[in-house]
Amino acid sequence: MEENVVPIIALFDQLLVPIQGELTDQAADSLVARLVNAVEGGSADGVILELSAVWMMDSHLCALLARLVQTLELMGTSAVVTGLSPEIVTTLMEMGVTMDRFTTALSLEAALESVGIGRLGRSSSTPIRVNARKNP
Amino acid sequence: MAVDTELDVSRVRRRAWDLARALGASSFAAQRVATAASELARNIVIHAGHGRVELRAIGSGGRRGMTVRAIDSGRGIENLERILAGNYRSKTGLGKGLLGVKRMSRRFDVQTSPTGTTVEADVALGLDPH
């Protein structure tokens, strides 16, 4: 039985990828291959990587994620990372591991809004924050 | 704890988190310890193949902390000075983890030689700045 298969969910013109638990090297390799296939063969304009169920990220996992984002971007597909816990962000900052290679969004809702998917008649009381990637 | 595979790295960081929480650490401090343990265990698997990680509670009150000790008998760390000075850039991103652990630690010590490496990092659990 194959373990840790990350789902890829088609959502309008986006692919939603909820990563849960711990992303092993093998699962990351498999995810890159499957996402590349999905992007190549489909009509997705972008990929949203949702990480709220990831409890820990070290520099290695961060590098895996950066490689995934870079691969998608080289294929002309946008990638937004969302759901990083405050603990993960604080620890990475403290370690000096920068995340400026990613476009990040505070929540899944913010990530969806950033690509033009929102609720009709939505009130504007909730701010939507998205941090665009800095150009290297 | 013996460290040979990626699964062991996962076990080490989970154990570090549990131990830190059992010692009363905040989720932020536990994250710091778990990440330090993960980085050092990961370095063993990638560079030495096998080794072990020891976790130990230290200090008391506001000086509470945990020592993460990673021991292997690999070929040692080349470019250690450049890595810890932040001047080392590799295509694989290696070295970032070690430097990251140093930055998170109250005390950080590396003994490395062609016959093995021991890394010790004291990570703060209390509210005091480290």
XYZ file of N, CA and C in Angstrom:
798
model
N 0.840 -1.198 0.000
C 0.000 0.000 0.000
C 0.875 1.249 0.000
N 0.558 2.173 -0.887
C 1.344 3.401 -0.950
C 0.918 4.346 0.176
N 1.907 4.902 0.862
C 1.576 5.783 1.973
C 1.714 7.240 1.579
N 1.077 8.092 2.366
C 1.293 9.526 2.225
C 1.017 10.071 0.829
N -0.024 9.597 0.181
C -0.354 10.157 -1.121
C -1.097 11.474 -0.903
N -0.479 12.536 -1.378
C -1.077 13.859 -1.183
C -2.159 14.060 -2.243
N -3.388 14.421 -1.831
C -4.441 14.623 -2.831
C -4.211 15.882 -3.667
N -4.636 15.836 -4.920
C -4.613 17.018 -5.784
C -6.060 17.252 -6.214
N -6.640 18.348 -5.736
C -8.064 18.593 -5.941
C -8.263 19.705 -6.962
N -8.962 19.415 -8.052
C -9.251 20.447 -9.058
C -10.351 21.348 -8.520
N -10.085 22.646 -8.511
C -11.059 23.602 -7.979
C -11.106 24.789 -8.946
N -12.145 24.828 -9.775
C -12.222 25.812 -10.872
C -10.932 25.728 -11.691
N -10.202 26.818 -11.845
C -8.991 26.737 -12.665
C -7.729 26.566 -11.806
N -7.928 26.118 -10.563
C -6.799 25.921 -9.651
C -6.668 24.454 -9.260
N -5.486 24.093 -8.785
C -5.316 22.779 -8.163
C -5.024 23.020 -6.684
N -5.876 22.449 -5.838
C -5.703 22.597 -4.394
C -4.981 21.362 -3.865
N -3.859 21.609 -3.168
C -3.037 20.496 -2.682
C -2.911 20.583 -1.161
N -3.765 19.856 -0.424
C -3.649 19.874 1.045
C -2.583 18.869 1.506
N -1.500 19.398 2.036
C -0.428 18.527 2.519
C -0.657 18.279 4.003
N -0.645 17.009 4.416
C -0.968 16.694 5.798
C 0.159 15.931 6.465
N 0.311 16.184 7.749
C 1.308 15.434 8.516
C 2.717 15.747 8.064
N 3.464 14.702 7.772
C 4.864 14.909 7.419
C 5.097 14.521 5.969
N 5.697 15.416 5.238
C 5.985 15.157 3.830
C 7.346 14.470 3.740
N 7.327 13.194 3.396
C 8.607 12.481 3.259
C 9.224 12.841 1.909
N 10.516 12.537 1.768
C 11.198 12.780 0.488
C 10.477 12.058 -0.641
N 10.088 10.820 -0.351
C 9.423 10.010 -1.372
C 8.075 10.624 -1.755
N 7.313 11.049 -0.746
C 6.008 11.650 -1.014
C 6.182 12.956 -1.781
N 7.247 13.704 -1.455
C 7.496 14.977 -2.144
C 7.837 14.728 -3.617
N 8.679 13.733 -3.883
C 9.036 13.384 -5.266
C 7.799 12.985 -6.055
N 6.976 12.150 -5.421
C 5.757 11.685 -6.078
C 4.814 12.861 -6.348
N 4.731 13.773 -5.381
C 3.851 14.934 -5.540
C 4.316 15.827 -6.699
N 5.633 16.064 -6.773
C 6.168 16.886 -7.867
C 5.789 16.268 -9.211
N 6.009 14.956 -9.345
C 5.723 14.271 -10.611
C 4.241 14.352 -10.964
N 3.390 14.103 -9.965
C 1.942 14.115 -10.228
C 1.447 15.518 -10.536
N 2.001 16.510 -9.840
C 1.565 17.893 -10.096
C 2.004 18.365 -11.481
N 3.230 17.998 -11.851
C 3.727 18.374 -13.177
C 2.823 17.768 -14.254
N 2.461 16.495 -14.073
C 1.547 15.850 -15.020
C 0.198 16.539 -15.062
N -0.329 16.864 -13.882
C -1.647 17.491 -13.796
C -1.641 18.862 -14.452
N -0.541 19.609 -14.229
C -0.451 20.958 -14.791
C -0.277 20.883 -16.313
N 0.544 19.937 -16.750
C 0.836 19.789 -18.169
C -0.413 19.364 -18.945
N -1.141 18.426 -18.373
C -2.280 17.862 -19.104
C -3.590 18.590 -18.880
N -3.632 19.483 -17.937
C -4.899 20.108 -17.586
C -4.970 21.569 -17.947
N -5.956 22.235 -17.390
C -6.145 23.643 -17.708
C -5.944 24.516 -16.463
N -5.200 23.981 -15.488
C -5.027 24.730 -14.245
C -4.120 25.941 -14.456
N -4.565 27.067 -13.925
C -3.756 28.286 -13.995
C -2.802 28.389 -12.807
N -3.170 27.709 -11.730
C -2.350 27.862 -10.535
C -2.519 26.713 -9.576
N -1.621 26.676 -8.601
C -1.644 25.622 -7.586
C -1.629 26.287 -6.211
N -2.504 25.818 -5.335
C -2.516 26.312 -3.957
C -2.049 25.185 -3.041
N -0.930 25.403 -2.383
C -0.384 24.405 -1.454
C -0.858 24.764 -0.047
N -1.714 23.920 0.523
C -2.350 24.215 1.807
C -1.657 23.402 2.900
N -1.037 24.099 3.863
C -0.146 23.416 4.815
C -0.620 23.480 6.269
N -1.914 23.774 6.484
C -2.340 23.966 7.876
C -2.269 22.673 8.692
N -2.200 21.513 8.033
C -2.090 20.250 8.777
C -0.642 19.766 8.876
N 0.296 20.632 8.493
C 1.717 20.278 8.638
C 2.201 20.860 9.967
N 2.671 20.004 10.862
C 2.980 20.519 12.217
C 4.410 21.026 12.331
N 5.301 20.539 11.460
C 6.701 20.920 11.596
C 7.359 21.055 10.243
N 8.195 22.061 10.103
C 8.931 22.187 8.862
C 10.371 22.584 9.178
N 11.306 21.732 8.766
C 12.711 22.103 8.952
C 13.263 22.613 7.620
N 14.549 22.939 7.584
C 15.095 23.562 6.378
C 15.025 22.613 5.173
N 15.072 21.309 5.450
C 15.000 20.326 4.366
C 13.611 20.341 3.721
N 12.570 20.317 4.562
C 11.202 20.358 4.036
C 10.946 21.672 3.313
N 11.532 22.732 3.863
C 11.391 24.050 3.251
C 12.023 24.042 1.847
N 13.169 23.371 1.726
C 13.844 23.287 0.430
C 13.025 22.436 -0.554
N 12.394 21.370 -0.047
C 11.535 20.538 -0.903
C 10.387 21.372 -1.463
N 9.815 22.176 -0.575
C 8.682 23.024 -0.966
C 9.126 24.069 -1.998
N 10.312 24.636 -1.765
C 10.838 25.653 -2.684
C 11.074 25.035 -4.065
N 11.565 23.793 -4.068
C 11.813 23.110 -5.346
C 10.495 22.868 -6.081
N 9.478 22.487 -5.326
C 8.156 22.251 -5.909
C 7.603 23.539 -6.522
N 7.682 24.624 -5.754
C 7.171 25.920 -6.233
C 7.934 26.366 -7.480
N 9.253 26.192 -7.437
C 10.090 26.613 -8.566
C 9.754 25.803 -9.828
N 9.541 24.510 -9.644
C 9.185 23.649 -10.777
C 7.880 24.126 -11.414
N 6.898 24.414 -10.567
C 5.596 24.866 -11.071
C 5.738 26.193 -11.800
N 6.526 27.077 -11.232
C 6.676 28.399 -11.847
C 7.412 28.329 -13.181
N 8.374 27.407 -13.271
C 9.076 27.234 -14.547
C 8.123 26.723 -15.632
N 7.050 26.065 -15.185
C 6.048 25.581 -16.137
C 4.988 26.648 -16.414
N 5.176 27.825 -15.844
C 4.252 28.925 -16.108
C 3.006 28.897 -15.255
N 3.062 28.162 -14.154
C 1.903 28.054 -13.262
C 2.193 28.783 -11.955
N 1.231 29.555 -11.490
C 1.457 30.257 -10.225
C 1.308 29.274 -9.072
N 1.988 29.555 -7.977
C 1.869 28.699 -6.792
C 1.746 29.582 -5.556
N 0.744 29.309 -4.745
C 0.544 30.056 -3.500
C 0.614 29.066 -2.342
N 1.371 29.435 -1.307
C 1.504 28.596 -0.118
C 0.652 29.211 0.994
N -0.184 28.394 1.602
C -1.032 28.927 2.667
C -1.102 27.965 3.857
N -1.462 28.515 5.016
C -1.716 27.672 6.186
C -0.513 27.384 7.060
N 0.609 28.081 6.839
C 1.779 27.856 7.705
C 1.451 28.303 9.125
N 1.746 27.466 10.109
C 1.420 27.815 11.493
C 2.364 28.913 11.991
N 1.906 29.705 12.964
C 2.792 30.735 13.539
C 4.067 30.128 14.100
N 3.977 28.902 14.659
C 5.163 28.238 15.227
C 6.185 27.951 14.129
N 5.708 27.467 12.997
C 6.619 27.159 11.883
C 7.271 28.440 11.372
N 6.461 29.456 11.155
C 6.984 30.716 10.597
C 8.021 31.324 11.547
N 7.690 31.357 12.845
C 8.594 31.944 13.833
C 9.922 31.197 13.879
N 9.837 29.864 13.881
C 11.060 29.055 13.965
C 11.929 29.245 12.724
N 11.320 29.236 11.550
C 12.097 29.414 10.318
C 12.767 30.792 10.293
N 12.033 31.797 10.771
C 12.593 33.154 10.828
C 13.817 33.177 11.748
N 13.646 32.523 12.904
C 14.725 32.492 13.896
C 15.959 31.779 13.337
N 15.725 30.777 12.522
C 16.833 30.025 11.916
C 17.459 30.769 10.742
N 16.787 31.817 10.300
C 17.298 32.550 9.148
C 16.961 31.882 7.826
N 15.988 30.952 7.864
C 15.535 30.323 6.613
C 14.471 31.224 6.007
N 14.805 31.836 4.883
C 13.882 32.808 4.309
C 12.839 32.109 3.442
N 11.661 32.698 3.410
C 10.591 32.128 2.592
C 10.208 33.103 1.485
N 11.173 33.961 1.108
C 10.812 34.976 0.111
C 10.719 34.392 -1.300
N 10.986 33.081 -1.413
C 10.795 32.448 -2.726
C 9.336 32.058 -2.933
N 8.534 32.177 -1.856
C 7.140 31.759 -1.961
C 6.210 32.966 -1.974
N 5.097 32.802 -2.688
C 3.979 33.694 -2.475
C 3.130 33.027 -1.413
N 2.868 33.745 -0.316
C 2.119 33.130 0.777
C 0.803 33.853 1.011
N -0.164 33.148 1.540
C -1.446 33.738 1.907
C -1.783 33.284 3.320
N -2.453 34.164 4.057
C -2.746 33.894 5.464
C -3.694 32.710 5.633
N -4.611 32.554 4.708
C -5.606 31.487 4.832
C -5.947 30.960 3.443
N -6.642 29.831 3.421
C -7.086 29.267 2.141
C -8.010 30.258 1.430
N -8.857 30.908 2.239
C -9.787 31.894 1.677
C -9.007 33.022 0.985
N -7.952 33.489 1.667
C -7.134 34.560 1.091
C -6.432 34.085 -0.177
N -5.985 32.831 -0.161
C -5.302 32.279 -1.339
C -6.262 32.209 -2.522
N -7.498 31.775 -2.243
C -8.503 31.687 -3.312
C -8.838 33.080 -3.840
N -9.023 34.022 -2.921
C -9.346 35.397 -3.338
C -8.230 35.977 -4.195
N -6.979 35.601 -3.877
C -5.840 36.156 -4.602
C -5.829 35.709 -6.060
N -6.512 34.597 -6.345
C -6.587 34.150 -7.738
C -7.982 34.384 -8.313
N -8.736 35.231 -7.627
C -10.016 35.674 -8.181
C -11.193 34.770 -7.883
N -11.047 33.872 -6.902
C -12.175 33.014 -6.530
C -12.706 33.492 -5.185
N -13.955 33.962 -5.178
C -14.515 34.467 -3.926
C -16.002 34.239 -3.877
N -16.584 34.610 -2.763
C -18.016 34.440 -2.587
C -18.720 35.679 -3.098
N -19.781 35.499 -3.862
C -20.529 36.646 -4.370
C -21.178 37.384 -3.206
N -21.133 38.691 -3.226
C -21.778 39.477 -2.187
C -21.031 39.465 -0.882
N -19.777 39.016 -0.925
C -18.973 38.946 0.291
C -18.721 40.353 0.846
N -18.892 40.502 2.156
C -18.622 41.811 2.733
C -17.111 42.041 2.726
N -16.711 43.279 2.737
C -15.281 43.573 2.651
C -14.685 43.814 4.034
N -15.401 43.331 5.090
C -14.917 43.621 6.443
C -13.667 42.814 6.810
N -13.531 41.622 6.207
C -12.363 40.806 6.530
C -11.222 41.129 5.570
N -10.097 41.575 6.105
C -9.003 41.885 5.187
C -8.405 40.600 4.607
N -8.062 40.643 3.372
C -7.421 39.509 2.714
C -5.963 39.880 2.491
N -5.091 39.084 3.067
C -3.668 39.430 2.951
C -2.902 38.359 2.189
N -2.198 38.792 1.222
C -1.340 37.890 0.455
C 0.006 38.565 0.296
N 1.052 37.830 0.603
C 2.390 38.386 0.427
C 2.982 37.869 -0.864
N 3.185 38.775 -1.774
C 3.732 38.352 -3.060
C 5.207 38.020 -2.912
N 5.642 37.108 -3.721
C 7.047 36.707 -3.709
C 7.918 37.876 -4.143
N 9.023 38.005 -3.440
C 9.990 39.033 -3.856
C 10.809 38.487 -5.013
N 11.098 39.337 -5.949
C 11.952 38.867 -7.039
C 13.386 38.737 -6.553
N 14.028 37.597 -6.857
C 15.403 37.400 -6.388
C 16.363 38.382 -7.062
N 18.434 7.803 20.978
C 17.613 7.237 19.903
C 18.493 7.010 18.675
N 18.423 5.796 18.126
C 19.206 5.491 16.919
C 18.606 6.235 15.719
N 19.470 6.740 14.868
C 19.015 7.475 13.683
C 19.657 6.868 12.434
N 18.849 6.215 11.641
C 19.340 5.582 10.402
C 18.540 5.993 9.166
N 17.269 6.315 9.376
C 16.391 6.573 8.224
C 15.582 7.849 8.432
N 14.882 8.243 7.365
C 14.008 9.419 7.447
C 12.923 9.217 8.505
N 12.484 7.963 8.655
C 11.463 7.657 9.660
C 11.997 7.934 11.068
N 13.285 7.655 11.277
C 13.907 7.942 12.574
C 13.948 9.449 12.829
N 14.193 10.217 11.760
C 14.202 11.686 11.895
C 12.833 12.146 12.396
N 11.807 11.560 11.813
C 10.436 11.884 12.205
C 10.182 11.521 13.670
N 10.662 10.349 14.081
C 10.492 9.911 15.475
C 11.221 10.855 16.440
N 12.430 11.251 16.052
C 13.238 12.121 16.903
C 12.531 13.457 17.121
N 12.021 14.044 16.054
C 11.403 15.373 16.233
C 10.108 15.285 17.028
N 9.363 14.188 16.831
C 8.124 13.998 17.601
C 8.454 13.820 19.084
N 9.502 13.043 19.354
C 9.930 12.805 20.739
C 10.404 14.116 21.377
N 11.141 14.918 20.610
C 11.641 16.200 21.121
C 10.468 17.115 21.467
N 9.478 17.131 20.593
C 8.282 17.951 20.828
C 7.566 17.490 22.100
N 7.334 16.175 22.211
C 6.616 15.628 23.363
C 7.353 15.929 24.663
N 8.676 15.749 24.635
C 9.477 15.971 25.837
C 9.432 17.451 26.238
N 9.565 18.337 25.258
C 9.531 19.775 25.544
C 8.180 20.173 26.139
N 7.106 19.638 25.572
C 5.763 19.953 26.084
C 5.585 19.393 27.497
N 6.112 18.185 27.728
C 6.018 17.567 29.065
C 6.780 18.404 30.095
N 7.814 19.117 29.635
C 8.598 19.973 30.534
C 7.950 21.349 30.700
N 6.807 21.555 30.067
C 6.063 22.800 30.226
C 6.366 23.862 29.189
N 7.048 23.484 28.108
C 7.396 24.468 27.081
C 6.154 24.914 26.310
N 6.190 26.148 25.835
C 5.116 26.642 24.961
C 5.213 25.918 23.626
N 4.172 26.042 22.830
C 4.201 25.390 21.515
C 5.323 25.974 20.657
N 5.644 27.254 20.875
C 6.717 27.893 20.095
C 8.090 27.320 20.496
N 8.296 27.176 21.812
C 9.579 26.636 22.287
C 9.711 25.170 21.886
N 8.594 24.420 21.974
C 8.625 23.002 21.589
C 8.947 22.866 20.099
N 8.428 23.797 19.324
C 8.690 23.792 17.881
C 10.182 24.003 17.608
N 10.754 24.906 18.392
C 12.181 25.218 18.242
C 13.030 23.960 18.525
N 12.708 23.290 19.629
C 13.451 22.071 20.000
C 13.254 20.976 18.950
N 12.000 20.779 18.539
C 11.699 19.721 17.566
C 12.409 19.990 16.240
N 12.462 21.262 15.857
C 13.116 21.611 14.591
C 14.622 21.402 14.701
N 15.215 21.802 15.839
C 16.657 21.597 16.037
C 16.976 20.103 15.988
N 16.157 19.293 16.669
C 16.382 17.844 16.684
C 16.239 17.271 15.278
N 15.265 17.768 14.555
C 15.025 17.304 13.187
C 16.210 17.621 12.279
N 16.720 18.842 12.388
C 17.860 19.254 11.548
C 19.082 18.379 11.817
N 19.381 18.166 13.103
C 20.587 17.413 13.449
C 20.440 15.930 13.082
N 19.223 15.394 13.288
C 18.978 13.997 12.913
C 19.047 13.851 11.390
N 18.497 14.813 10.707
C 18.489 14.775 9.233
C 19.925 14.810 8.695
N 20.759 15.644 9.302
C 22.161 15.711 8.878
C 22.850 14.357 9.025
N 22.514 13.629 10.112
C 23.100 12.296 10.315
C 22.723 11.377 9.161
N 21.415 11.357 8.844
C 20.930 10.450 7.787
C 21.555 10.807 6.437
N 21.614 12.107 6.131
C 22.111 12.528 4.811
C 23.630 12.346 4.700
N 24.361 12.750 5.753
C 25.815 12.829 5.618
C 26.577 11.639 6.202
N 26.044 11.056 7.270
C 26.801 9.984 7.934
C 26.162 8.611 7.736
N 24.889 8.599 7.427
C 24.213 7.305 7.235
C 23.547 6.802 8.496
N 24.306 6.796 9.572
C 23.680 6.407 10.836
C 24.405 7.042 12.028
N 23.684 7.110 13.116
C 24.213 7.724 14.331
C 23.127 7.716 15.375
N 23.208 8.642 16.335
C 22.140 8.679 17.335
C 21.924 10.112 17.834
N 20.740 10.343 18.366
C 20.399 11.642 18.934
C 19.955 11.431 20.367
N 20.487 12.247 21.274
C 20.086 12.180 22.682
C 19.408 13.491 23.052
N 18.347 13.380 23.830
C 17.610 14.562 24.278
C 17.661 14.595 25.797
N 17.973 15.758 26.352
C 18.121 15.843 27.807
C 17.606 17.180 28.317
N 16.855 17.144 29.402
C 16.375 18.398 30.016
C 17.519 19.021 30.800
N 17.630 20.351 30.728
C 18.669 21.043 31.497
C 18.093 22.285 32.161
N 18.795 22.788 33.170
C 18.435 24.044 33.816
C 17.130 23.968 34.579
N 16.726 25.127 35.107
C 15.465 25.183 35.842
C 14.901 26.586 35.731
N 13.630 26.710 36.105
C 12.961 28.016 36.057
C 13.033 28.630 34.671
N 13.401 29.913 34.669
C 13.467 30.641 33.402
C 14.607 30.183 32.515
N 15.528 29.383 33.098
C 16.672 28.906 32.304
C 16.469 27.463 31.828
N 15.220 27.002 31.929
C 14.956 25.643 31.444
C 15.352 25.515 29.981
N 15.802 24.344 29.649
C 16.138 24.115 28.253
C 16.243 22.640 27.954
N 16.565 22.345 26.738
C 16.826 20.966 26.359
C 18.101 20.903 25.539
N 18.904 19.907 25.838
C 20.094 19.678 25.023
C 19.782 18.621 23.978
N 20.064 18.958 22.742
C 19.964 17.983 21.659
C 21.398 17.632 21.293
N 21.735 16.346 21.409
C 23.096 15.906 21.125
C 23.034 14.900 19.986
N 23.736 15.195 18.908
C 23.722 14.314 17.735
C 25.126 13.767 17.519
N 25.218 12.453 17.459
C 26.532 11.796 17.370
C 26.556 10.865 16.150
N 27.589 10.994 15.356
C 27.749 10.030 14.260
C 29.231 9.713 14.071
N 29.496 8.663 13.313
C 30.888 8.301 13.031
C 31.164 8.437 11.538
N 30.566 9.451 10.966
C 30.779 9.727 9.542
C 32.124 10.397 9.292
N 32.279 10.947 8.096
C 33.586 11.473 7.684
C 33.846 12.907 8.140
N 32.935 13.432 8.951
C 33.129 14.786 9.467
C 32.554 15.843 8.540
N 32.480 17.060 9.052
C 31.879 18.159 8.285
C 32.979 19.008 7.660
N 32.990 19.043 6.346
C 33.926 19.949 5.666
C 33.313 21.342 5.685
N 34.131 22.339 5.560
C 33.638 23.718 5.465
C 32.867 24.169 6.702
N 33.157 23.558 7.865
C 32.374 23.889 9.059
C 32.414 25.390 9.379
N 33.597 25.966 9.306
C 33.713 27.390 9.646
C 32.885 28.251 8.710
N 32.961 27.923 7.431
C 32.187 28.716 6.462
C 30.692 28.514 6.662
N 30.295 27.278 6.990
C 28.869 27.004 7.226
C 28.371 27.853 8.393
N 29.120 27.820 9.502
C 28.658 28.513 10.709
C 28.803 30.025 10.590
N 29.640 30.486 9.668
C 29.755 31.930 9.438
C 28.675 32.411 8.470
N 27.925 31.460 7.916
C 26.859 31.840 6.982
C 27.366 32.143 5.592
N 28.619 31.754 5.312
C 29.198 32.066 3.998
C 29.115 30.902 3.024
N 28.555 29.809 3.494
C 28.559 28.600 2.663
C 27.238 28.464 1.925
N 27.320 28.395 0.619
C 26.111 28.192 -0.180
C 26.293 26.939 -1.008
N 25.357 26.021 -0.866
C 25.437 24.823 -1.698
C 24.131 24.692 -2.468
N 24.204 24.021 -3.596
C 23.018 23.844 -4.428
C 21.949 23.040 -3.705
N 22.387 22.175 -2.806
C 21.429 21.316 -2.120
C 20.857 21.969 -0.870
N 21.374 23.129 -0.517
C 20.858 23.796 0.677
C 21.447 23.244 1.957
N 22.397 22.320 1.840
C 22.999 21.759 3.042
C 23.807 22.832 3.764
N 23.868 22.727 5.061
C 24.575 23.739 5.833
C 23.602 24.715 6.462
N 22.471 24.943 5.787
C 21.463 25.857 6.333
C 20.896 25.348 7.646
N 20.722 24.041 7.709
C 20.149 23.436 8.904
C 21.051 23.632 10.107
N 22.337 23.357 9.912
C 23.297 23.482 11.008
C 23.384 24.929 11.497
N 23.468 25.851 10.549
C 23.521 27.272 10.905
C 22.221 27.694 11.595
N 21.108 27.172 11.119
C 19.802 27.480 11.723
C 19.732 27.023 13.164
N 20.259 25.827 13.430
C 20.259 25.307 14.798
C 21.142 26.184 15.680
N 22.290 26.585 15.141
C 23.181 27.469 15.907
C 22.459 28.761 16.293
N 21.738 29.314 15.337
C 21.027 30.581 15.600
C 19.931 30.420 16.644
N 19.340 29.209 16.729
C 18.254 28.982 17.676
C 18.753 28.622 19.064
N 20.057 28.349 19.177
C 20.564 27.730 20.405
C 21.170 28.735 21.382
N 21.041 28.395 22.648
C 21.668 29.181 23.710
C 23.152 28.849 23.763
N 23.462 27.588 23.530
C 24.843 27.125 23.450
C 24.922 26.149 22.299
N 25.999 26.244 21.534
C 26.103 25.387 20.358
C 27.548 24.953 20.212
N 27.755 23.658 20.066
C 29.132 23.162 19.992
C 29.218 22.035 18.963
N 30.227 22.103 18.127
C 30.451 21.037 17.137
C 31.866 20.514 17.292
N 32.004 19.207 17.449
C 33.314 18.551 17.408
C 33.298 17.661 16.177
N 34.158 17.951 15.227
C 34.135 17.119 14.025
C 35.537 16.730 13.607
N 35.648 15.516 13.110
C 36.927 15.002 12.619
C 36.604 13.980 11.531
N 37.609 13.509 10.809
C 37.328 12.518 9.749
C 36.739 11.205 10.269
N 36.696 11.046 11.606
C 36.124 9.806 12.137
C 34.766 10.007 12.819
N 34.286 11.221 12.799
C 32.967 11.400 13.386
C 32.666 12.825 13.814
N 31.400 13.051 14.136
C 30.941 14.389 14.509
C 29.992 14.303 15.698
N 30.169 15.223 16.626
C 29.194 15.384 17.712
C 28.745 16.840 17.728
N 27.445 17.025 17.658
C 26.890 18.378 17.728
C 26.032 18.457 18.976
N 26.241 19.520 19.766
C 25.414 19.731 20.954
C 24.777 21.092 20.883
N 23.471 21.128 21.068
C 22.757 22.402 21.032
C 21.843 22.495 22.246
N 21.998 23.575 23.032
C 21.075 23.834 24.140
C 20.020 24.812 23.641
N 18.795 24.371 23.683
C 17.704 25.201 23.191
C 16.850 25.640 24.376
N 16.541 26.921 24.454
C 15.779 27.454 25.583
C 14.330 26.985 25.531
N 13.783 26.670 26.708
C 12.368 26.322 26.795
C 11.566 27.395 27.527
N 12.295 28.190 28.333
C 11.599 29.192 29.139
C 11.260 30.428 28.321
N 10.800 31.430 29.021
C 10.385 32.642 28.341
C 11.535 33.623 28.174
N 12.681 33.280 28.823
C 13.804 34.201 28.748
C 14.405 34.204 27.352
N 14.913 35.341 26.904
C 15.603 35.345 25.620
C 16.884 34.539 25.758
N 17.269 33.863 24.709
C 18.456 33.031 24.800
C 19.629 33.696 24.124
